Coordinates of C-alpha atoms and ligand atoms in Angstrom, one line a residue:
M202 CA 0.1 -0.2 0.3
A203 CA 1.0 3.1 -0.4
W204 CA 0.7 5.9 2.2
T205 CA -2.5 5.2 4.6
R206 CA -2.8 8.8 5.2
N207 CA -3.3 8.4 8.8
V208 CA -1.0 9.5 11.9
L209 CA -1.0 8.1 15.3
R210 CA -0.4 10.8 17.8
V211 CA 0.5 9.3 21.1
N212 CA 1.1 11.8 24.3
L213 CA 2.7 10.0 26.6
T214 CA 2.1 12.7 29.0
N215 CA -1.1 13.2 29.0
K216 CA -1.9 9.6 27.9
T217 CA -3.6 10.3 24.5
C218 CA -3.6 8.3 21.0
I219 CA -4.8 10.5 18.6
K220 CA -5.8 10.3 14.5
E221 CA -4.4 12.8 12.6
P222 CA -4.3 13.0 8.4
L223 CA -0.8 12.6 7.1
K224 CA 0.2 16.4 5.8
M225 CA 0.2 15.0 1.8
E226 CA 2.2 18.5 0.7
W227 CA 5.0 17.1 3.1
A228 CA 4.6 13.5 1.8
G229 CA 4.8 15.1 -1.6
L230 CA 7.9 16.4 -1.5
Y231 CA 9.7 13.9 1.5
L232 CA 7.4 10.2 0.0
G233 CA 8.0 8.7 3.7
Q234 CA 9.9 6.9 6.2
R235 CA 13.7 8.0 6.9
G236 CA 12.8 11.6 4.9
L237 CA 8.8 12.1 5.6
G238 CA 10.0 11.2 9.8
S239 CA 12.6 14.1 9.1
K240 CA 10.6 16.5 7.8
Y241 CA 7.9 16.1 10.8
L242 CA 11.2 15.8 13.3
A243 CA 12.5 19.3 12.4
E244 CA 8.9 21.1 12.3
E245 CA 8.1 19.7 15.8
I246 CA 11.1 20.3 18.0
N247 CA 13.2 22.9 18.8
P248 CA 16.9 21.6 17.0
K249 CA 18.5 22.3 20.6
V250 CA 16.4 20.1 22.6
D251 CA 17.7 17.5 25.2
P252 CA 17.3 14.5 23.5
L253 CA 16.5 12.8 26.6
S254 CA 13.9 15.3 27.9
P255 CA 10.2 15.0 27.3
G256 CA 10.3 18.1 24.6
N257 CA 12.0 15.3 22.4
V258 CA 9.7 13.5 19.7
L259 CA 10.1 9.9 18.6
I260 CA 9.1 8.7 15.5
M261 CA 7.9 5.5 13.8
A262 CA 7.7 6.0 10.4
T263 CA 7.1 3.8 7.5
G264 CA 7.4 4.7 3.5
P265 CA 5.4 3.7 1.4
L266 CA 6.3 1.0 -0.4
T267 CA 6.0 -0.8 3.2
G268 CA 3.9 -3.8 3.4
T269 CA 3.5 -3.5 -0.4
P270 CA 4.9 -7.0 -2.4
A271 CA 7.9 -4.9 -3.8
S272 CA 10.9 -7.2 -2.3
T273 CA 12.6 -5.6 0.3
A274 CA 9.2 -3.3 1.8
G275 CA 9.2 -4.6 4.8
R276 CA 11.2 -1.5 6.1
Y277 CA 10.3 1.4 8.9
S278 CA 12.6 3.8 10.5
V279 CA 13.0 5.8 13.8
I280 CA 13.2 9.4 14.0
T281 CA 14.8 11.3 16.7
K282 CA 17.1 13.6 18.1
S283 CA 20.2 11.1 19.3
P284 CA 21.0 11.5 23.0
L285 CA 24.8 9.7 21.7
T286 CA 25.5 12.3 18.8
G287 CA 23.2 15.0 19.5
T288 CA 22.5 15.3 15.6
I289 CA 19.3 14.4 14.0
A290 CA 18.5 10.6 14.0
C291 CA 17.7 8.0 12.0
S292 CA 18.1 4.4 12.3
N293 CA 16.0 1.9 10.3
S294 CA 15.1 -1.8 10.5
G295 CA 13.9 -4.8 9.3
G296 CA 11.4 -8.0 9.9
F297 CA 8.1 -7.8 10.1
I298 CA 6.9 -4.6 12.5
G299 CA 6.7 -1.8 9.9
M300 CA 4.9 -4.2 7.5
E301 CA 2.4 -4.3 10.7
I302 CA 2.2 -1.0 11.5
K303 CA 0.9 -0.3 7.3
N304 CA -1.3 -3.2 7.8
A305 CA -2.6 -1.5 11.1
G306 CA -3.2 1.8 8.5
W307 CA -0.8 3.9 10.0
D308 CA 2.0 5.7 8.4
M309 CA 3.7 7.1 11.4
I310 CA 3.2 7.0 14.9
I311 CA 4.7 9.5 16.8
F312 CA 5.6 10.0 20.4
E313 CA 6.1 13.2 22.5
G314 CA 6.3 13.3 26.1
K315 CA 7.0 11.2 28.9
A316 CA 5.0 9.0 30.6
P317 CA 4.8 9.6 34.3
S318 CA 5.4 5.4 34.6
P319 CA 6.3 3.4 32.3
V320 CA 3.8 2.3 29.9
Y321 CA 3.8 0.1 26.4
L322 CA 1.3 0.8 23.3
Y323 CA -1.2 -1.5 21.8
V324 CA -2.0 -1.4 18.8
E325 CA -5.2 -3.2 16.9
N326 CA -5.7 -1.3 13.5
E327 CA -7.7 1.3 14.7
R328 CA -7.2 1.0 18.3
A329 CA -4.9 2.5 19.7
E330 CA -4.0 2.2 23.8
L331 CA -1.5 3.2 26.2
L332 CA -1.1 0.1 28.5
A333 CA 0.8 0.0 32.4
A334 CA 4.6 -1.7 31.6
D335 CA 5.7 -1.6 35.5
E336 CA 6.2 -5.5 35.0
L337 CA 7.7 -5.3 32.2
W338 CA 10.3 -3.0 32.9
G339 CA 13.1 -4.1 33.8
K340 CA 12.4 -7.2 31.5
S341 CA 15.3 -7.5 28.6
V342 CA 14.2 -8.1 24.4
W343 CA 13.2 -10.9 24.5
D344 CA 11.6 -11.9 28.0
A345 CA 9.6 -8.3 26.8
D346 CA 8.2 -10.0 24.0
E347 CA 7.2 -13.2 25.8
W348 CA 5.4 -11.3 28.6
L349 CA 3.8 -9.5 26.0
H350 CA 2.8 -12.2 23.6
N351 CA 1.1 -13.6 26.5
R352 CA -0.3 -11.4 28.0
H353 CA -2.6 -10.1 24.5
Q354 CA -2.4 -14.8 23.4
D355 CA -1.9 -13.2 19.9
P356 CA 1.2 -14.9 18.0
L357 CA 0.8 -12.7 15.7
L358 CA 1.5 -9.8 17.1
R359 CA 4.5 -8.1 16.3
I360 CA 6.7 -6.1 18.9
A361 CA 9.5 -3.7 19.4
T362 CA 10.5 -3.0 22.5
I363 CA 14.1 -1.8 24.7
G364 CA 16.2 -3.7 26.4
R365 CA 17.5 -3.1 30.0
S366 CA 20.6 -1.7 29.0
A367 CA 18.4 1.2 27.4
E368 CA 16.9 1.6 30.8
Q369 CA 19.8 1.6 32.4
G370 CA 20.7 5.2 30.7
C371 CA 23.1 3.4 28.0
L372 CA 23.5 5.9 25.0
F373 CA 24.0 3.8 22.3
S374 CA 21.0 1.3 22.9
G375 CA 18.5 0.5 20.2
I376 CA 14.8 -1.0 19.6
I377 CA 15.0 -4.4 18.8
N378 CA 11.8 -5.9 16.5
D379 CA 10.6 -9.3 16.0
L380 CA 13.5 -10.4 18.8
H381 CA 16.4 -9.7 16.5
R382 CA 16.0 -6.9 13.9
A383 CA 17.2 -3.4 15.7
A384 CA 16.8 0.3 15.0
G385 CA 19.9 -0.1 16.1
R386 CA 21.9 3.0 15.8
S387 CA 22.2 6.3 17.4
G388 CA 20.9 6.1 20.5
V389 CA 17.0 5.6 19.4
G390 CA 16.3 3.0 21.9
T391 CA 18.0 5.2 24.7
V392 CA 15.3 8.4 23.8
M393 CA 12.5 5.6 24.2
A394 CA 13.5 4.7 27.5
S395 CA 13.4 8.6 28.4
K396 CA 9.8 8.8 27.6
N397 CA 9.3 6.0 29.5
L398 CA 7.9 3.8 27.2
K399 CA 9.1 -0.2 26.8
A400 CA 7.5 -1.4 23.8
V401 CA 4.9 -0.6 20.7
A402 CA 2.9 -4.0 20.0
V403 CA 1.3 -3.8 16.9
R404 CA -1.7 -6.0 14.9
G405 CA -2.9 -4.9 12.1
T406 CA -5.3 -7.2 9.4
K407 CA -6.1 -4.2 7.5
G408 CA -4.4 -5.5 3.8
V409 CA -2.4 -4.0 1.5
G410 CA -4.3 -1.3 -0.9
N411 CA -4.1 2.4 -2.1
I412 CA -1.6 1.3 -4.9
K413 CA -2.1 4.1 -7.9
D414 CA -1.8 1.5 -10.5
P415 CA -1.9 -2.5 -9.5
I416 CA -1.1 -3.3 -12.8
A417 CA 2.0 -1.5 -13.9
F418 CA 3.1 -1.9 -9.5
M419 CA 2.8 -5.9 -10.2
A420 CA 5.0 -5.5 -13.3
A421 CA 7.9 -2.8 -12.4
V422 CA 8.0 -5.5 -9.0
K423 CA 8.3 -8.8 -10.7
A424 CA 11.0 -6.9 -13.2
G425 CA 12.4 -6.0 -9.7
K426 CA 12.7 -8.9 -8.2
K427 CA 13.7 -11.0 -10.8
L428 CA 17.5 -8.3 -11.1
L429 CA 17.7 -9.1 -7.1
A430 CA 17.7 -12.9 -8.3
D431 CA 20.4 -12.7 -11.2
A432 CA 22.6 -10.5 -9.9
E433 CA 25.1 -12.4 -8.3
V434 CA 25.5 -10.0 -5.0
T435 CA 21.6 -10.4 -4.4
G436 CA 21.1 -13.6 -5.5
E437 CA 24.1 -15.4 -4.3
G438 CA 26.5 -14.1 -2.1
L439 CA 23.6 -12.1 0.4
P440 CA 21.3 -15.2 0.3
K441 CA 24.4 -17.9 1.5
Y442 CA 27.4 -15.6 3.6
G443 CA 24.7 -12.5 4.4
T444 CA 26.7 -9.1 4.8
Q445 CA 29.8 -11.7 6.4
V446 CA 30.6 -11.8 2.6
L447 CA 32.7 -8.5 3.6
M448 CA 34.7 -10.1 6.0
N449 CA 37.7 -11.4 4.1
V450 CA 37.3 -8.9 1.5
I451 CA 37.4 -6.0 3.3
N452 CA 40.6 -7.8 4.9
E453 CA 42.1 -8.4 2.1
V454 CA 42.2 -4.7 0.6
G455 CA 43.5 -3.5 4.2
A456 CA 40.7 -1.2 4.8
M457 CA 39.1 -4.3 8.2
P458 CA 39.7 -2.0 11.0
T459 CA 41.8 -3.7 13.6
R460 CA 42.3 -3.0 17.6
N461 CA 41.0 0.5 17.4
F462 CA 41.9 1.5 14.0
R463 CA 45.9 1.2 14.7
D464 CA 45.9 -1.6 12.2
V465 CA 43.1 -2.3 8.8
Q466 CA 44.1 -6.2 8.6
F467 CA 43.0 -8.7 11.0
E468 CA 44.9 -11.7 11.3
G469 CA 41.7 -13.6 12.6
A470 CA 39.4 -12.3 10.0
E471 CA 38.7 -16.2 8.1
N472 CA 38.3 -17.5 11.4
I473 CA 35.1 -15.2 12.3
S474 CA 34.2 -15.0 8.3
G475 CA 30.9 -15.8 6.4
E476 CA 32.9 -18.5 5.1
A477 CA 34.2 -20.0 8.9
M478 CA 30.4 -19.2 9.9
H479 CA 29.7 -22.5 7.6
V480 CA 32.0 -25.1 8.5
P481 CA 31.3 -27.4 11.1
R482 CA 32.4 -26.7 15.2
K483 CA 35.2 -29.0 16.4
A484 CA 33.2 -28.8 19.5
D485 CA 30.0 -30.5 18.5
G486 CA 30.2 -31.2 14.5
K487 CA 26.8 -28.4 13.5
T488 CA 27.9 -25.2 11.7
N489 CA 27.3 -21.7 13.1
L490 CA 25.0 -21.0 10.8
V491 CA 21.5 -22.8 11.1
T492 CA 19.7 -20.9 7.7
N493 CA 19.7 -17.8 6.3
A494 CA 16.1 -15.6 6.7
A495 CA 14.5 -12.8 5.3
C496 CA 12.3 -10.1 6.4
F497 CA 8.9 -9.0 5.8
G498 CA 8.4 -9.8 1.6
C499 CA 12.4 -9.6 0.8
T500 CA 13.7 -11.8 -1.8
I501 CA 16.9 -11.9 -0.8
A502 CA 17.1 -13.2 3.1
C503 CA 20.4 -12.0 3.5
G504 CA 19.6 -12.8 7.6
R505 CA 21.9 -15.2 9.7
I506 CA 20.1 -17.3 12.5
S507 CA 22.6 -18.9 14.0
T508 CA 23.5 -21.3 17.1
I509 CA 26.9 -21.6 19.4
A510 CA 28.5 -25.0 20.3
K511 CA 26.6 -26.6 23.1
G512 CA 29.5 -26.6 26.1
H513 CA 30.8 -23.5 25.1
Y514 CA 32.1 -21.4 28.0
T515 CA 29.7 -18.2 27.1
I516 CA 26.6 -20.5 27.3
D517 CA 27.2 -22.6 30.2
N518 CA 24.1 -23.1 32.6
K519 CA 22.4 -20.6 30.2
P520 CA 20.0 -22.7 28.2
R521 CA 18.3 -19.5 27.0
Y522 CA 21.0 -19.5 24.3
W523 CA 20.8 -23.2 23.6
G524 CA 18.8 -22.2 20.8
A525 CA 18.9 -20.8 17.3
S526 CA 18.4 -16.8 17.4
G527 CA 19.8 -13.8 14.6
G528 CA 23.3 -14.6 14.1
L529 CA 26.4 -12.5 13.0
E530 CA 26.2 -9.7 10.2
Y531 CA 29.1 -8.4 9.1
E532 CA 29.0 -4.7 10.9
A533 CA 28.8 -7.0 14.4
A534 CA 31.5 -9.4 13.7
W535 CA 33.8 -6.8 12.7
A536 CA 33.0 -4.2 15.9
L537 CA 33.0 -6.7 18.6
G538 CA 36.0 -9.4 16.9
S539 CA 38.8 -7.9 14.4
D540 CA 37.9 -4.0 16.5
T541 CA 38.7 -5.9 20.0
G542 CA 40.9 -9.1 18.1
V543 CA 38.4 -11.4 19.7
D544 CA 38.9 -14.1 16.6
D545 CA 36.5 -17.1 18.1
L546 CA 33.1 -17.2 16.2
D547 CA 31.2 -18.3 19.1
T548 CA 32.1 -16.1 21.2
L549 CA 31.2 -13.3 19.1
T550 CA 27.8 -15.6 17.8
Y551 CA 27.1 -14.8 22.1
V552 CA 27.5 -11.1 22.6
N553 CA 25.7 -10.6 18.6
F554 CA 22.5 -12.3 21.1
L555 CA 23.4 -10.1 24.0
C556 CA 23.4 -7.3 21.5
N557 CA 19.3 -8.0 20.7
E558 CA 18.1 -9.8 24.3
D559 CA 19.6 -6.5 25.9
G560 CA 19.2 -4.0 22.5
M561 CA 22.9 -2.6 22.6
D562 CA 24.3 -1.2 19.1
P563 CA 26.8 -4.0 18.2
I564 CA 28.9 -1.3 16.4
S565 CA 29.3 1.0 19.2
L566 CA 29.2 -1.4 21.8
G567 CA 32.4 -2.8 20.0
S568 CA 33.8 0.0 19.6
T569 CA 33.8 1.6 22.4
I570 CA 35.5 -1.7 24.3
A571 CA 38.3 -1.5 22.2
A572 CA 38.5 2.4 22.6
A573 CA 38.7 1.1 26.6
M574 CA 41.3 -1.7 25.8
E575 CA 43.5 0.6 24.3
M576 CA 43.5 2.8 27.2
F577 CA 43.8 -0.2 29.2
E578 CA 46.9 -1.6 26.9
Q579 CA 48.7 2.3 27.7
G580 CA 48.1 2.2 32.0
V581 CA 45.1 5.3 31.2
I582 CA 43.0 2.9 32.9
G583 CA 43.5 -0.5 35.5
I584 CA 42.0 -3.1 36.7
K585 CA 40.8 -0.4 39.7
E586 CA 38.6 1.3 36.8
T587 CA 37.2 -2.0 34.9
G588 CA 36.5 -4.0 38.2
G589 CA 39.4 -6.6 38.5
I590 CA 38.6 -7.2 34.7
V591 CA 42.1 -7.9 32.6
L592 CA 41.0 -5.7 29.1
K593 CA 43.6 -6.3 26.9
F594 CA 43.3 -6.6 23.7
G595 CA 42.1 -10.1 22.1
S596 CA 40.7 -11.6 25.2
A597 CA 37.5 -13.3 24.3
E598 CA 37.0 -13.3 27.9
A599 CA 37.7 -9.6 28.8
L600 CA 34.9 -8.6 25.8
V601 CA 32.2 -10.7 27.6
K602 CA 32.3 -10.4 30.8
V603 CA 32.5 -6.1 30.1
A604 CA 29.6 -6.6 27.4
E605 CA 27.4 -8.4 29.9
L606 CA 27.9 -5.4 32.5
T607 CA 26.9 -3.1 29.9
A608 CA 23.5 -4.7 28.9
K609 CA 22.9 -4.5 32.9
G610 CA 24.4 -0.7 33.7
E611 CA 26.7 -2.3 36.3
G612 CA 29.9 -1.6 36.9
F613 CA 33.0 -0.9 34.3
G614 CA 29.9 -1.3 31.6
R615 CA 28.1 2.3 32.6
D616 CA 31.3 3.5 31.6
I617 CA 30.8 1.3 28.2
G618 CA 27.4 2.6 28.2
L619 CA 28.5 6.0 27.9
G620 CA 29.5 5.0 24.1
S621 CA 33.5 5.8 22.7
K622 CA 33.6 10.1 22.8
R623 CA 32.5 10.6 26.6
L624 CA 34.4 7.5 27.5
C625 CA 37.8 8.5 25.9
E626 CA 37.0 12.0 27.2
K627 CA 36.4 10.8 30.8
Y628 CA 40.3 9.6 31.0
G629 CA 41.5 12.3 28.9
R630 CA 41.9 10.4 26.1
P631 CA 39.8 12.1 23.3
E632 CA 42.4 11.0 20.5
L633 CA 41.9 7.5 21.2
S634 CA 38.0 7.5 20.3
M635 CA 37.3 6.4 16.4
T636 CA 33.9 8.9 16.4
V637 CA 32.7 11.2 13.8
K638 CA 30.0 13.3 15.6
G639 CA 30.3 11.3 18.0
Q640 CA 29.2 7.9 17.0
E641 CA 31.3 5.1 16.3
F642 CA 32.9 4.5 12.4
P643 CA 31.7 1.1 10.9
A644 CA 33.5 -1.7 9.2
Y645 CA 35.7 0.2 6.4
D646 CA 38.8 2.2 7.3
P647 CA 39.1 5.4 5.3
R648 CA 42.4 4.9 4.6
G649 CA 41.7 1.8 2.8
I650 CA 38.5 3.7 1.3
Q651 CA 39.2 7.2 0.5
G652 CA 35.5 7.6 -0.6
M653 CA 34.3 6.3 3.0
G654 CA 36.3 9.4 4.7
L655 CA 34.1 11.7 3.5
T656 CA 31.3 9.6 3.8
Y657 CA 31.4 9.7 7.4
A658 CA 33.0 12.9 8.3
T659 CA 29.6 14.5 6.4
S660 CA 27.1 12.2 7.7
N661 CA 24.3 13.5 9.1
R662 CA 24.0 11.0 11.7
G663 CA 27.7 10.7 12.8
A664 CA 29.9 7.9 11.5
C665 CA 27.8 5.6 9.1
H666 CA 27.9 3.4 6.0
L667 CA 24.3 3.2 5.9
R668 CA 24.3 7.2 4.8
G669 CA 26.2 6.5 1.6
Y670 CA 27.9 3.2 1.1
T671 CA 30.3 3.6 -1.8
V672 CA 32.8 0.8 -0.5
S673 CA 29.7 -0.7 -3.8
S674 CA 31.7 1.7 -6.3
E675 CA 34.9 1.4 -4.4
I676 CA 35.2 -2.1 -3.7
L677 CA 33.1 -3.6 -5.3
G678 CA 32.6 -2.1 -8.9
N679 CA 28.6 -1.8 -8.2
P680 CA 27.4 0.0 -10.1
V681 CA 30.9 1.2 -11.8
K682 CA 34.2 0.5 -10.1
T683 CA 36.2 3.4 -8.8
D684 CA 39.8 3.0 -7.1
P685 CA 39.4 2.8 -3.5
L686 CA 42.9 4.8 -2.9
A687 CA 42.0 7.6 -5.3
T688 CA 40.6 10.9 -4.4
E689 CA 39.6 12.5 -7.7
G690 CA 35.5 11.8 -8.4
K691 CA 35.0 11.1 -4.9
A692 CA 33.1 13.9 -4.0
A693 CA 30.9 13.9 -7.0
L694 CA 30.5 9.5 -5.2
V695 CA 29.9 10.2 -2.3
K696 CA 27.0 13.1 -2.5
A697 CA 25.1 10.9 -4.9
F698 CA 25.2 7.9 -2.7
Q699 CA 24.4 10.0 0.0
D700 CA 21.1 11.0 -2.4
A701 CA 20.3 8.0 -3.6
T702 CA 20.4 6.4 0.0
A703 CA 17.5 8.9 1.3
A704 CA 15.4 8.4 -1.2
V705 CA 15.9 4.6 -1.2
D706 CA 15.4 4.8 2.7
S707 CA 12.0 7.3 2.3
A708 CA 10.5 4.7 0.1
G709 CA 10.3 1.8 2.8
L710 CA 13.2 0.3 0.5
C711 CA 16.6 -1.6 2.2
V712 CA 19.2 -0.5 0.9
F713 CA 20.5 -3.4 0.8
S714 CA 18.6 -3.8 -2.6
T715 CA 20.9 -1.2 -4.0
F716 CA 23.2 -3.9 -5.0
A717 CA 21.4 -4.8 -8.3
W718 CA 18.7 -1.6 -8.3
T719 CA 19.9 1.8 -9.8
M720 CA 17.1 4.5 -9.4
A721 CA 16.0 3.5 -13.2
D722 CA 15.0 -0.2 -11.3
I723 CA 13.0 2.1 -8.1
A724 CA 11.5 4.7 -9.8
P725 CA 8.1 2.6 -11.7
Q726 CA 7.9 0.8 -8.8
V727 CA 7.4 3.7 -7.0
A728 CA 5.7 5.6 -9.6
A729 CA 3.1 2.2 -9.6
A730 CA 2.7 3.3 -6.1
C731 CA 2.1 6.7 -5.5
E732 CA 0.1 9.5 -7.0
G733 CA 2.7 12.6 -7.8
K734 CA 5.7 12.2 -10.4
W735 CA 8.1 9.9 -9.1
T736 CA 10.9 9.8 -11.7
E737 CA 14.7 8.8 -11.3
D738 CA 15.0 12.1 -10.9
T739 CA 12.8 13.6 -8.9
L740 CA 13.8 10.8 -6.7
L741 CA 17.1 11.8 -6.6
Q742 CA 15.9 15.3 -5.8
T743 CA 14.0 14.4 -2.9
G744 CA 17.1 12.1 -1.3
E745 CA 19.1 15.7 -2.1
R746 CA 16.3 17.7 -0.3
I747 CA 16.4 14.9 2.7
W748 CA 19.8 15.4 3.2
N749 CA 20.1 19.6 2.8
L750 CA 16.6 19.0 6.0
E751 CA 18.5 17.0 7.9
R752 CA 22.3 19.3 7.3
Q753 CA 19.6 21.8 8.4
F754 CA 18.5 20.4 11.6
N755 CA 22.0 19.9 12.5
L756 CA 23.4 23.0 11.5
A757 CA 20.6 24.4 13.5
A758 CA 21.3 22.2 16.8
G759 CA 25.1 23.5 17.0
F760 CA 27.2 21.9 14.7
T761 CA 29.4 23.0 12.3
A762 CA 32.4 22.7 9.5
A763 CA 34.7 21.9 12.3
D764 CA 32.2 18.5 12.7
D765 CA 32.7 17.4 9.4
N766 CA 36.1 15.9 10.3
L767 CA 37.9 12.2 11.2
P768 CA 39.8 11.6 14.2
K769 CA 43.5 12.5 13.9
R770 CA 45.1 8.6 13.5
L771 CA 42.8 8.2 10.5
L772 CA 44.6 11.5 8.5
K773 CA 48.1 11.3 10.5
E774 CA 48.8 7.4 10.9
A775 CA 49.3 5.5 7.8
A776 CA 48.1 2.6 7.2
K777 CA 50.8 -0.2 7.8
T778 CA 50.2 -2.9 5.6
G779 CA 47.4 -3.5 2.9
P780 CA 47.2 -1.8 -0.6
A781 CA 47.1 1.5 1.4
K782 CA 50.4 1.3 3.4
G783 CA 51.3 4.3 3.5
L784 CA 48.5 5.6 3.3
V785 CA 46.3 8.2 5.5
N786 CA 42.6 9.5 4.9
N787 CA 42.8 12.6 2.5
L788 CA 39.8 14.4 3.5
D789 CA 41.1 17.8 2.8
K790 CA 41.4 17.3 -1.1
M791 CA 37.7 16.0 -1.1
L792 CA 35.6 17.9 1.6
P793 CA 36.0 21.6 -0.2
E794 CA 34.7 20.3 -3.4
Y795 CA 32.3 18.1 -1.9
Y796 CA 30.5 21.5 -0.2
Q797 CA 30.3 22.5 -3.4
L798 CA 28.5 20.3 -5.1
R799 CA 26.2 20.2 -2.8
G800 CA 25.9 23.8 -3.1
W801 CA 26.7 24.9 0.2
T802 CA 29.3 28.1 1.2
D803 CA 32.7 26.9 2.5
Q804 CA 31.6 26.5 6.2
G805 CA 29.2 23.8 5.1
V806 CA 25.6 25.5 4.8
P807 CA 23.6 25.9 2.3
T808 CA 23.2 28.5 0.5
A809 CA 20.0 30.1 -0.1
E810 CA 19.9 29.5 -3.7
T811 CA 20.2 25.4 -2.8
L812 CA 17.4 25.6 -0.1
A813 CA 15.1 27.5 -2.9
R814 CA 15.9 25.4 -5.9
L815 CA 15.3 22.1 -2.7
A816 CA 12.2 23.6 -1.4
V817 CA 12.9 22.9 1.9
Ligands
LIG239 S1 18.4 -7.5 1.9 FE1 17.9 -8.5 4.2 S2 18.3 -6.9 5.6 FE2 17.0 -6.3 4.0 S3 14.8 -6.5 3.8 FE3 16.2 -9.0 2.9 S4 16.9 -9.6 4.9 FE4 16.2 -7.7 5.6

């Protein structure tokens, strides 16, 4: 279904749930999900608001294609102001809850204010009510999910909930839906906790409808699915290995951040790779990977379902981890693995399960522990601070202990829950934090993939690969191969990826579809579903409009061009091995051209002409 044209506004302070019409003039400009949610947020809050105060707003938004038969169209996004970065935040998740919200008849749910005591939102089509969650508070994601299914006696209820880490104030807590899909980054779960909102439980039975031209839509959808099936990455690589297909590839090109970005290649990469997940273990003869899995309507099915070997030290006497659950994706495997120097696949799977169970972003968790490990090795912190944990790179046991403490908000885990930037500042070593705008880096060292340095520096939600994945071009050659070690042409490449991604995120599609689809393949699907004129050009312009809207929000929040930067390590310390040996990231060669291409001043501010051209 395209837009339902309905917004559910939930005022937690007053305990009201009110239906209001979607602002269609904004939908025409910002499409849906990330774009439209960002527009609502920018209009409704003061950009300088304390993210954890009742004045912040949390928006769960679907795209016009969410819930339709289009492949990968099961997405939804959570938009708010981030407590980790202070920027605008938008975290995107798959699974089934986005589809369910749409089937219940809502384009978005806006949460404002703060409940006086814990509540959850129950939605059954038109019916929406806030119910007491005192019994739920303090429960993990998995326990809360079970409690809600039992309470409502409905196995098809779709649930998004926070875990204990968010309740404890961990600044990188996400919102987990369907047990192991996550709106993971930027602390959106921490905002939800600050509102005393534990969960959202949705049942929608209204079905699919409101497609502008159903025959044209199904023809475009069919053509899109064929492209996904025929392409090597989406038809073979991702279903077989998941995003973990990247582990060995990125390591070989020397862009695998290792031990807090001290190195760019990890000697243990093969042990924690997608290929390793298929190899029978010595311990029990079974493979880590049980099967692949798909989000709603997705024909790629990149998800991993995994087990840990019976008897593994991490799960001794913990029967709840003896079954299969959402396994390692590449970003989690990297952050928990090579960044901490740990190469035990089952240990990483366990910590990933913990992240799902208690709602932590594994990228920020692993990266923050890596920064703590470096400070421990340098003697900046010791066992007095860690509570007796010998926090050395490569120590699987230390990784597990600290992750468990962070999940519960206890001991040194409270320090880790601050995130890398605040942790390193607390102990007087801010330069050891591998972050941009306070958000931890994902799994691509920008000394070996130059365009990613510019992507990180200019990302509107802090360091992120999902705001412009130039790895696709620089490493995988999609849609055209560019030299990862060159800076020429990267400003234009980054801008093009950023704008296209914003449009894909706003349509309700998964960004992984773009390994096979260009905007020429997406435009017919959007055009057939939605009223208005949706072409390749208008979609890209919509993406550019969204990017500028997000930028305007951040500037109003107090960010400046000085924040479009990278940690000194990546600009001054050359890569020691691999194809990028001897190179640093040359951000200074790309940034001025990027500002110019964006139509911004040399201080990174959109000009009046740019804002008028885009109707921001
Ligand atoms: S490609 Fe993977 S993450 Fe994206 S919708 Fe499909 S299964 Fe979900």
